Short mmCIF file of C-alpha atoms in Angstrom, two decimals:
data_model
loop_
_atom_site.label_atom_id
_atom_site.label_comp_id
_atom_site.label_asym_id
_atom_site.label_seq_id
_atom_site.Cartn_x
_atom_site.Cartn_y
_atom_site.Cartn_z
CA UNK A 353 1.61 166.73 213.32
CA UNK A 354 -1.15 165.41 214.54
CA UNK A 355 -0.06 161.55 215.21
CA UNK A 356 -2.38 160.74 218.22
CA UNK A 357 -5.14 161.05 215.47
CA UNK A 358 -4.26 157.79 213.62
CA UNK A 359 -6.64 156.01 213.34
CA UNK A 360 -6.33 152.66 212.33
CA UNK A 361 -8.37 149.59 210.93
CA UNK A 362 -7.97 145.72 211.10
CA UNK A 363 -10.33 144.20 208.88
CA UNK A 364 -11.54 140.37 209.35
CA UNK A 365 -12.91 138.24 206.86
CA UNK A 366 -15.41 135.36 207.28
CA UNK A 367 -14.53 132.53 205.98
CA UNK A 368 -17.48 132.81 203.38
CA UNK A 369 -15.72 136.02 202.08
CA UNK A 370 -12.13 134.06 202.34
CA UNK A 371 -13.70 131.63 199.75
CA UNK A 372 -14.34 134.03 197.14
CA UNK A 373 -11.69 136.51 197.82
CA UNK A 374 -8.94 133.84 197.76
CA UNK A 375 -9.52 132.37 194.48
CA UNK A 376 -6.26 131.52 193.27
CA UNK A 377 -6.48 128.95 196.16
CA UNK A 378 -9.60 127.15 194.33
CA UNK A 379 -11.43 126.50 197.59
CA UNK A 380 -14.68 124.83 197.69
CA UNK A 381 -17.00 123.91 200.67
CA UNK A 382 -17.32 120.56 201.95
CA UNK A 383 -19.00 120.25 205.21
CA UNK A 384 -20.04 123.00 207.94
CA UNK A 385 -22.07 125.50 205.90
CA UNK A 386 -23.39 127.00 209.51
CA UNK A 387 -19.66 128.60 210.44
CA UNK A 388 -19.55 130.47 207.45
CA UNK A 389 -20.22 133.67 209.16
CA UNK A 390 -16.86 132.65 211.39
CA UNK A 391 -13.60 135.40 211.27
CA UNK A 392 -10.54 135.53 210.11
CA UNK A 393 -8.63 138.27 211.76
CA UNK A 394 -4.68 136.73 211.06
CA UNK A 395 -2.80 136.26 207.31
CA UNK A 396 -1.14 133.50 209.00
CA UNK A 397 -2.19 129.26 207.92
CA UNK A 398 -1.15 126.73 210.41
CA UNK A 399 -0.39 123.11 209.20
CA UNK A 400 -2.19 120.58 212.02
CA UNK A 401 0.72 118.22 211.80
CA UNK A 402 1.24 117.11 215.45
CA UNK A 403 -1.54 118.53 216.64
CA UNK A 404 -3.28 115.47 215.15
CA UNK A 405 -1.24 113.60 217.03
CA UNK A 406 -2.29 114.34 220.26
CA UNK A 407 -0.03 117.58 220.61
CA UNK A 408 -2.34 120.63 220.89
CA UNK A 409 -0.05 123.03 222.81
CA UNK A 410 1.22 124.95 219.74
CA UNK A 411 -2.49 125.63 218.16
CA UNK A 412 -3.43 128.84 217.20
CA UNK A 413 -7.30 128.46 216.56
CA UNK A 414 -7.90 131.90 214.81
CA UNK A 415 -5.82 131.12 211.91
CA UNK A 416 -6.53 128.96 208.92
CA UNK A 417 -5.74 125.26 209.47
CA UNK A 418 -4.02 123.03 206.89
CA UNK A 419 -4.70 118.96 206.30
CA UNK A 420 -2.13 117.45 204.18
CA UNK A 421 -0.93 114.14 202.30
CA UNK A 422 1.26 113.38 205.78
CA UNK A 423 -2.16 114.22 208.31
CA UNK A 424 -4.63 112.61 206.28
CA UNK A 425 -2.19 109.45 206.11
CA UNK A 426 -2.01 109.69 209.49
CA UNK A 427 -5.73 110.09 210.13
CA UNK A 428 -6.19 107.03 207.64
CA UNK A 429 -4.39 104.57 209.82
CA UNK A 430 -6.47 105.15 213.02
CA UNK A 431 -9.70 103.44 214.40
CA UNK A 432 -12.95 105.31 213.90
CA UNK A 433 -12.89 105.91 217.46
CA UNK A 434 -8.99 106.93 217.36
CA UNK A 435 -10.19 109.59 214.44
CA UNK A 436 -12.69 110.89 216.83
CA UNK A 437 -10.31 111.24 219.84
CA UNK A 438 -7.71 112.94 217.93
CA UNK A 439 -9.80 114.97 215.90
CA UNK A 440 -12.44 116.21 218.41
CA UNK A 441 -10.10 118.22 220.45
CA UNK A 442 -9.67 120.74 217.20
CA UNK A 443 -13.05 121.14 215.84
CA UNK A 444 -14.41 122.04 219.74
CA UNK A 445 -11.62 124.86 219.47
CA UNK A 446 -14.10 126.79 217.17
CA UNK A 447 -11.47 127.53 214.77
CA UNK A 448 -12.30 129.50 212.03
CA UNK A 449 -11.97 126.66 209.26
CA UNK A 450 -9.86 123.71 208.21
CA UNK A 451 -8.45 123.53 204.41
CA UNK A 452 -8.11 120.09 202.93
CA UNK A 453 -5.49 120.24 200.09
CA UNK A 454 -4.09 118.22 197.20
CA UNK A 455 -7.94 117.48 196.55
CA UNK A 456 -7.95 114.35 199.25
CA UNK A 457 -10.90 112.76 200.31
CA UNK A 458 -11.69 113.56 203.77
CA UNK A 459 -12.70 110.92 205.95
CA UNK A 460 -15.78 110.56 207.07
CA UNK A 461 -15.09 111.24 210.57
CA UNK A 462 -14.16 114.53 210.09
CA UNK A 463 -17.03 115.74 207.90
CA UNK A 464 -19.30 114.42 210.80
CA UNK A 465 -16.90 116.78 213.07
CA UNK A 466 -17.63 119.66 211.25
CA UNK A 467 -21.14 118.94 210.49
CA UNK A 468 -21.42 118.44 214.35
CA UNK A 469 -19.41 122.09 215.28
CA UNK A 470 -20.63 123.94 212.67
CA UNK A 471 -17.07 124.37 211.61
CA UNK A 472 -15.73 125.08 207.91
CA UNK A 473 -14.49 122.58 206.27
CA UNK A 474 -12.94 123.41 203.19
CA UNK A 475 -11.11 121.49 199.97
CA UNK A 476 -8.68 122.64 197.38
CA UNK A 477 -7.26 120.51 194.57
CA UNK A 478 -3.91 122.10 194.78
CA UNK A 479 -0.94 120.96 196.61
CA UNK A 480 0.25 122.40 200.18
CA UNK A 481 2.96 124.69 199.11
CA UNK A 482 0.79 126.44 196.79
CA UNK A 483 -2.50 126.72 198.80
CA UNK A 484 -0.14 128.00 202.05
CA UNK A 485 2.03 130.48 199.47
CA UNK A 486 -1.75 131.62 198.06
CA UNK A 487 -4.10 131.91 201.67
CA UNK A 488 -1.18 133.84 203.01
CA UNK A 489 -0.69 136.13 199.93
CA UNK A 490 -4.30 136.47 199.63
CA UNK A 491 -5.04 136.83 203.58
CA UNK A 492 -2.53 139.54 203.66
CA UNK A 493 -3.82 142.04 201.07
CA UNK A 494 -7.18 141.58 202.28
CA UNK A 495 -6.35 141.37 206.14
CA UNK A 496 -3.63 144.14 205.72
CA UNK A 497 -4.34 147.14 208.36
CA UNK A 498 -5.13 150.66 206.84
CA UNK A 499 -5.29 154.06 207.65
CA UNK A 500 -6.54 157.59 206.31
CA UNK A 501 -3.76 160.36 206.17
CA UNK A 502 -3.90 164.23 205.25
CA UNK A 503 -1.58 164.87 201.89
CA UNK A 504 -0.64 164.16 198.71
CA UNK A 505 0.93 160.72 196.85
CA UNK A 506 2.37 161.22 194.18
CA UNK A 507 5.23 158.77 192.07
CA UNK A 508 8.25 160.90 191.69
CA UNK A 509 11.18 159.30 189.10
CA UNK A 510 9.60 155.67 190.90
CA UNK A 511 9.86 157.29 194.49
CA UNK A 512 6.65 157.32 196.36
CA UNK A 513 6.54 160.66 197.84
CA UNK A 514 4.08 161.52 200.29
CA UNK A 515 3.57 165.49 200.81
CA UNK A 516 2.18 166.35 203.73
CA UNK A 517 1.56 170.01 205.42
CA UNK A 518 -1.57 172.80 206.45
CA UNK A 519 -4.39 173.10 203.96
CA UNK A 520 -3.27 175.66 201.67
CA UNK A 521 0.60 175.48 201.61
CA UNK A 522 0.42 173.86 198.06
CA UNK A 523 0.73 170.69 198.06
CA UNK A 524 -2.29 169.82 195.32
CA UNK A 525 -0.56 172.53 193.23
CA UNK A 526 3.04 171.28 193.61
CA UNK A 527 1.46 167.50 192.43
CA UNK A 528 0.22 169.63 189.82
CA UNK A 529 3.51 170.61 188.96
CA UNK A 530 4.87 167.23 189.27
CA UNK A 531 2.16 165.82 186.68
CA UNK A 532 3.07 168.56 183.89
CA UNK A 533 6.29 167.15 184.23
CA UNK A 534 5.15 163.60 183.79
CA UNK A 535 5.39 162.46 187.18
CA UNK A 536 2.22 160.65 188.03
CA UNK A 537 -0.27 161.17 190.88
CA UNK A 538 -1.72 158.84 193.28
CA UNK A 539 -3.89 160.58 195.59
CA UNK A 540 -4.68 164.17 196.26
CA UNK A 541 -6.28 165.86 199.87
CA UNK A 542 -6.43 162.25 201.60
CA UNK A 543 -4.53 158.82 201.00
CA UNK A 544 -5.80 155.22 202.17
CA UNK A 545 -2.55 153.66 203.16
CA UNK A 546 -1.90 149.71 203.94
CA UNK A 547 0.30 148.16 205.70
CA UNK A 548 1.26 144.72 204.46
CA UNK A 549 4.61 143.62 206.01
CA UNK A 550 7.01 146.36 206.71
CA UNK A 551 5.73 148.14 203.39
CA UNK A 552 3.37 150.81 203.25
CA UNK A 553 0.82 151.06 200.25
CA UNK A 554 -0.79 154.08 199.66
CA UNK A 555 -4.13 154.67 197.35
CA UNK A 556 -6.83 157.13 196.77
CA UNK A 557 -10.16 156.37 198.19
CA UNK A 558 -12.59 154.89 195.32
CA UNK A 559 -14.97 158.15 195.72
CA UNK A 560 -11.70 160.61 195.06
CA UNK A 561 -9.55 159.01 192.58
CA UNK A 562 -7.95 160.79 189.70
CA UNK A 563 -9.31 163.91 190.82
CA UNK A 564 -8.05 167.14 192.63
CA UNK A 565 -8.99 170.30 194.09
CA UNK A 566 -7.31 173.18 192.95
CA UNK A 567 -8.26 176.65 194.83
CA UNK A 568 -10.68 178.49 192.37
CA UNK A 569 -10.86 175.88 189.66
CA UNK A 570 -12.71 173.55 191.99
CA UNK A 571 -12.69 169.97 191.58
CA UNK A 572 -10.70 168.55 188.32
CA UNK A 573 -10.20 165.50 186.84
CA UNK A 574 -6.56 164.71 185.85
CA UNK A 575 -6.97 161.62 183.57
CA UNK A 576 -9.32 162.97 181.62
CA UNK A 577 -7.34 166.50 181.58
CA UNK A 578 -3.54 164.82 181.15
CA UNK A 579 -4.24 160.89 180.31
CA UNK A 580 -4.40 157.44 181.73
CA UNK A 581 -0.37 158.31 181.82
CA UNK A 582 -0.42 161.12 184.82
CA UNK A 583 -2.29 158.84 187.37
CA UNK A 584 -1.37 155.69 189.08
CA UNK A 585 -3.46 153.13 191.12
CA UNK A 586 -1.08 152.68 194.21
CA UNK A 587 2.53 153.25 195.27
CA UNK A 588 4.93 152.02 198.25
CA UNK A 589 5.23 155.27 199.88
CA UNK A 590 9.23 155.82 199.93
CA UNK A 591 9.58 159.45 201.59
CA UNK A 592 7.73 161.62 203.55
CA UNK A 593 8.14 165.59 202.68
CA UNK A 594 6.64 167.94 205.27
CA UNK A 595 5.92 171.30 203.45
CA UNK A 596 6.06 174.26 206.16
CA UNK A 597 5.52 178.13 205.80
CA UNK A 598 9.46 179.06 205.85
CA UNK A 599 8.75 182.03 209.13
CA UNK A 600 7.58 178.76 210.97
CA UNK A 601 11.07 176.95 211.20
CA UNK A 602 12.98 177.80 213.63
CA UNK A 603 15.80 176.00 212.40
CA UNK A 604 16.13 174.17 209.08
CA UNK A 605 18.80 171.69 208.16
CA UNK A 606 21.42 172.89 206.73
CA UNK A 607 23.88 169.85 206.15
CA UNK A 608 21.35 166.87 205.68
CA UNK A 609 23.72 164.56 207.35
CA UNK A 610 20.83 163.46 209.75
CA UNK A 611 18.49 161.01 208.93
CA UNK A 612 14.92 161.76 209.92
CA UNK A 613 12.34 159.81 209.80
CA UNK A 614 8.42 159.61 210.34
CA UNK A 615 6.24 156.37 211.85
CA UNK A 616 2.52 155.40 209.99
CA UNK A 617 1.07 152.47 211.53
CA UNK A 618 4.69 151.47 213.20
CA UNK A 619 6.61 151.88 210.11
CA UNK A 620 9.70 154.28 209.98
CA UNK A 621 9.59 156.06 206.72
CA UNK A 622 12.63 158.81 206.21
CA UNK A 623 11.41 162.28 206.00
CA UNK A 624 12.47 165.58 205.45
CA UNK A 625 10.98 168.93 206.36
CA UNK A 626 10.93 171.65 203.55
CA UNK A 627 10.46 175.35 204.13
CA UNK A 628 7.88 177.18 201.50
CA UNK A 629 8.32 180.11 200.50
CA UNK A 630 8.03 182.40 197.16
CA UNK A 631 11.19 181.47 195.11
CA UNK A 632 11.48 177.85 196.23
CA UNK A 633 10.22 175.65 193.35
CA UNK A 634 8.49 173.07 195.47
CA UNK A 635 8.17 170.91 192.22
CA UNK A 636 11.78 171.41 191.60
CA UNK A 637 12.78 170.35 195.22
CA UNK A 638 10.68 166.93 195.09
CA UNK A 639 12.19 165.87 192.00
CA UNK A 640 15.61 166.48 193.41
CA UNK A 641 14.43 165.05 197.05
CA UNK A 642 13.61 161.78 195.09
CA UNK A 643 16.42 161.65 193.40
CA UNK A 644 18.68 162.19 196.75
CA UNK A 645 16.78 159.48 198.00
CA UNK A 646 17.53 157.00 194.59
CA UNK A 647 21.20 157.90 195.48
CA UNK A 648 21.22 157.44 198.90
CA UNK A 649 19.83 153.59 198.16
CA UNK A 650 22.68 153.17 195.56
CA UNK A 651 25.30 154.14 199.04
CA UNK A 652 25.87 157.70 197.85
CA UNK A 653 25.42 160.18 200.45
CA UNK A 654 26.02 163.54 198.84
CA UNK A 655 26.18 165.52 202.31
CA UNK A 656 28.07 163.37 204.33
CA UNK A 657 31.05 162.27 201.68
CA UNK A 658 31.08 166.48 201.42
CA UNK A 659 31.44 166.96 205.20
CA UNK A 660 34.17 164.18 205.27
CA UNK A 661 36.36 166.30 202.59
CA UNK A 662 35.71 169.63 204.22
CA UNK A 663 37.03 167.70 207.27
CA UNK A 664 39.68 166.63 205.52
CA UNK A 665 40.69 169.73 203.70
CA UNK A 666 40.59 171.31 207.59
CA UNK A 667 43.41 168.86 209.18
CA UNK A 668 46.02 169.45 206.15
CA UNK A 669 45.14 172.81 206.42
CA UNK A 670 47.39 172.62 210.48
CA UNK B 941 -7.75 170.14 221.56
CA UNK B 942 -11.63 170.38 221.76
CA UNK B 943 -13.73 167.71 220.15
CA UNK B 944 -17.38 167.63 220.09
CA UNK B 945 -20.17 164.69 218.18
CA UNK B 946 -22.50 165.64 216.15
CA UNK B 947 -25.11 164.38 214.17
CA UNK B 948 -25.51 165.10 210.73
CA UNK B 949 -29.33 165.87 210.12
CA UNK B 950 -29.65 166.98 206.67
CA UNK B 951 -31.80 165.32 204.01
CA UNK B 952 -28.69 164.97 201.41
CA UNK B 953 -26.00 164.23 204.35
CA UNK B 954 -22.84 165.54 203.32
CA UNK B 955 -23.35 166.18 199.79
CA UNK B 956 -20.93 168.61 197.65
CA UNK B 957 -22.38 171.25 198.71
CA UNK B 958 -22.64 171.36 202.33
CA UNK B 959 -18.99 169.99 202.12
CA UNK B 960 -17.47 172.76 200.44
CA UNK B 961 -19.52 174.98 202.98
CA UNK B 962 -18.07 173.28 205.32
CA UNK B 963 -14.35 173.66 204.15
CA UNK B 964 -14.41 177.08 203.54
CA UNK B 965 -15.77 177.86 206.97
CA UNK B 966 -13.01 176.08 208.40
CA UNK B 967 -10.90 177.75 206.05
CA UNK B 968 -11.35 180.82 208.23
CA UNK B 969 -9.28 179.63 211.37
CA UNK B 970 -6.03 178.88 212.24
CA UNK B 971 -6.68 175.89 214.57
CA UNK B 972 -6.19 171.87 212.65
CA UNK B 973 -9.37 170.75 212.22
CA UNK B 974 -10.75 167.30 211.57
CA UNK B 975 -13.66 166.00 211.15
CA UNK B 976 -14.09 161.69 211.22
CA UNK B 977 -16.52 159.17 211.23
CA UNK B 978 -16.01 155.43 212.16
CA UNK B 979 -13.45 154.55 209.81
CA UNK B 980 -12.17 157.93 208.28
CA UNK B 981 -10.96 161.16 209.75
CA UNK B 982 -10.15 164.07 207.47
CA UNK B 983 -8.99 167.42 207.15
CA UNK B 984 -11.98 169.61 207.43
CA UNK B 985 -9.89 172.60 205.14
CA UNK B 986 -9.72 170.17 202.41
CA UNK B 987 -13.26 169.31 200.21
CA UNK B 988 -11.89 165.78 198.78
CA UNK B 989 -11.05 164.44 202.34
CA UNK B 990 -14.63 165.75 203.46
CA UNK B 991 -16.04 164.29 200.18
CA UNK B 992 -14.44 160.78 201.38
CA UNK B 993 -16.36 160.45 204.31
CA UNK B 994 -19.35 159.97 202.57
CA UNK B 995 -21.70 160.72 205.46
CA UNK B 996 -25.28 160.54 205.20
CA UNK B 997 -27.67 161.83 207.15
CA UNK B 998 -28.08 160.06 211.09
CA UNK B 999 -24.21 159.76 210.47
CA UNK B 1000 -22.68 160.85 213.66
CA UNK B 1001 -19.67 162.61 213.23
CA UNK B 1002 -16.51 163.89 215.61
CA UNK B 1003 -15.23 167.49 214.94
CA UNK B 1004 -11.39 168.07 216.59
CA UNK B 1005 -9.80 171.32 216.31
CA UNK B 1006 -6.53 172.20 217.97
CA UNK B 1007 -4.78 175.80 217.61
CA UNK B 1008 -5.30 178.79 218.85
CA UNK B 1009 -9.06 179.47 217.76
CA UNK B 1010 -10.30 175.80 218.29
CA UNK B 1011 -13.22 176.74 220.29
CA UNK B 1012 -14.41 179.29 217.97
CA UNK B 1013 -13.89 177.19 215.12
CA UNK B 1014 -15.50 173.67 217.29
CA UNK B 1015 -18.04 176.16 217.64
CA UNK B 1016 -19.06 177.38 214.38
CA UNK B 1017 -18.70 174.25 212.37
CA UNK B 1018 -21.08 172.56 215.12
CA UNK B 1019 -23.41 175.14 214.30
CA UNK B 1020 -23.28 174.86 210.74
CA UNK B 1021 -24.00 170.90 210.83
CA UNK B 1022 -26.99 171.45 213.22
CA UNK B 1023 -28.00 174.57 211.54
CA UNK B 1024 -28.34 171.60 208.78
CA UNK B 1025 -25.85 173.65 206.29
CA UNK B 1026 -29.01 176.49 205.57
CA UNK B 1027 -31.10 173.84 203.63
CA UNK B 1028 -34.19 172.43 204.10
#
């Protein structure tokens, strides 16, 4: 329901922000104070290797660039001049910043370079590996695109099930459910959700979290009312489970032999559509929906081994 | 689908109360309504999601409604917002 409506959000950094949000990288400033205010807008690093070399073609100047052991010994074995013409071509890219590692001391050529273009230049004392494996970690969770969706997160037996469905089908009172059974609750009404990779992450907004509307008891708040226990922070949503007034289907699976699935931000997640109605322990349904799902990652498909022995049982039956 | 901005003009923006005024009046239809600023759109049947957006007053919002009241309900809630919720 209602897809055209995503709306979704891809943060940039500057590189002021990428200094302090990246700490595990242990970046400090060197030269080029005045590009601070410069964006990042890509998790990805790029090493200059060849570029250095006089091979530019493969530069991608909105990502983070890397200066190594093998580029600065490079560098160190040019002219002043030779510096100059090699490096030049890079810093008048306006890329967003260039990241020194290992702690090297950059020559002086280049700090005039970014002086000169206003363009961060950065140093950490760790080696490559580790300050690539750490910008792109970092870069990611803070880069990673998000979006606000309708429903209800809750952890179910480790499953991240998202319950989605009209106001008032009873979805906050099914998580409800869920919780007295010591399944724990993400988010309740509306979910922030992140993509980072294939993965989606789902949260509660700051302003909402740990609490729930229930009709007539108004706004509650389930840590304080079931313990630190019944919430949790974030979960990979796993499953999406669209509750539907039962008169509205016109026809409800039967079998469960087909795989359905639903798309956030360009990620398939499986879903299944489940008819309310009075009788129909929603609660009871989730916790078996989950478990389905558990089985279905271990290779156990319930409905389809059962069609394949019906099918079976039909040809010996000639 | 109808959609229609509006600003919200109240001295408390969208503060508890005007939300849940909010919510329940769109309660009342059948259409899917949202409401959404910049960043967020949300359910306008459910008081958390309208709690999210956070919007103060000279926030300009977007009302959608799809179904088969949506103009009634585009409507109404437009009035309520400009009728600045019955306060001040």
């Amino acid at each position: 329901m209602n897809n055209s409506q995503e709306k979704v959000t891809y943060p940039s950094i500057t590189v002021e922000q990428f200094l302090t949000s990246v700490s595990k990288a242990e970046l400090t400033l060197l030269a080029g104070e005045k590009g601070l205010h410069r964006k990042i807008d890509r998790p990805r690093v790029q090493k200059l290797g060849l570029i250095i070399a006089g091979f530019p073609e493969f530069i991608h100047k909105e990502r983070v660039h890397l200066v190594g052991n093998t580029e600065i010994a490079y560098l160190n074995r040019l002219t002043p001049k030779e510096k100059i013409k090699s490096l030049k071509p890079i810093f008048d890219l306006e890329i967003s910043c260039l990241v020194i590692t290992k702690g090297l001391p950059a020559p002086q050529e280049m700090i005039k370079l970014a002086k000169e273009t206003d363009t961060p230049l950065l140093s950490s004392p760790l080696r490559t590996t580790f300050v690539i494996q750490y910008i792109t970690e970092g870069l990611q969770d803070v880069l990673a695109p998000f979006t606000h969706k309708h429903g209800v997160l809750v952890d179910v037996f480790g499953v991240g099930v998202l319950m989605k469905g009209g106001s008032s089908i009873g979805k906050s009172e099914t998580a409800l459910d869920l919780i007295v059974r010591k399944h724990r609750l993400v988010s309740d009404d509306i979910i922030e959700i992140r993509k980072k990779g294939e993965i989606l992450i789902g949260k509660a907004p700051d302003i909402t979290m740990g609490r729930m509307e229930l009709r007539g008891l108004g706004i509650i708040n389930i840590s304080e009312l079931f313990g630190i226990v019944a919430l949790r922070d974030e979960k990979i949503i796993d499953l999406i489970v669209n509750l539907q007034p039962a008169e509205q289907f016109s026809e409800v699976d039967r079998l469960g032999i087909d795989e359905k699935y639903e798309e956030i931000m360009g990620v398939k997640i499986p879903s299944i559509n489940l008819p309310v109605a009075s009788g129909r322990n929603i609660a009871n349904l989730l916790e078996i929906a989950a478990s389905n799902l558990l089985l279905k990652r271990k290779g156990k498909y319930s409905a389809q081994e059962f069609v394949i022995k019906q099918r079976d049982r039909l040809k010996h039956r000639k | 689908m109808v959609e229609k901005d509006v600003m919200i003009t109240n001295k408390l923006g969208l503060h508890a109360r005007a939300a849940a005024k909010l919510v329940n009046l769109a309660g009342k239809f059948h259409s899917h309504i949202t409401i959404s600023t910049e960043q967020i759109c949300a359910d306008a049947k459910s008081i958390l999601g309208v709690l999210t957006l956070a919007a103060g007053k000279d926030t300009m919002v977007k009302i959608e409604a799809e179904g088969p009241d949506e103009k009634e309900s585009l409507e109404a809630i437009i009035d309520l917002i400009e009728n600045k919720f019955g306060e001040d």
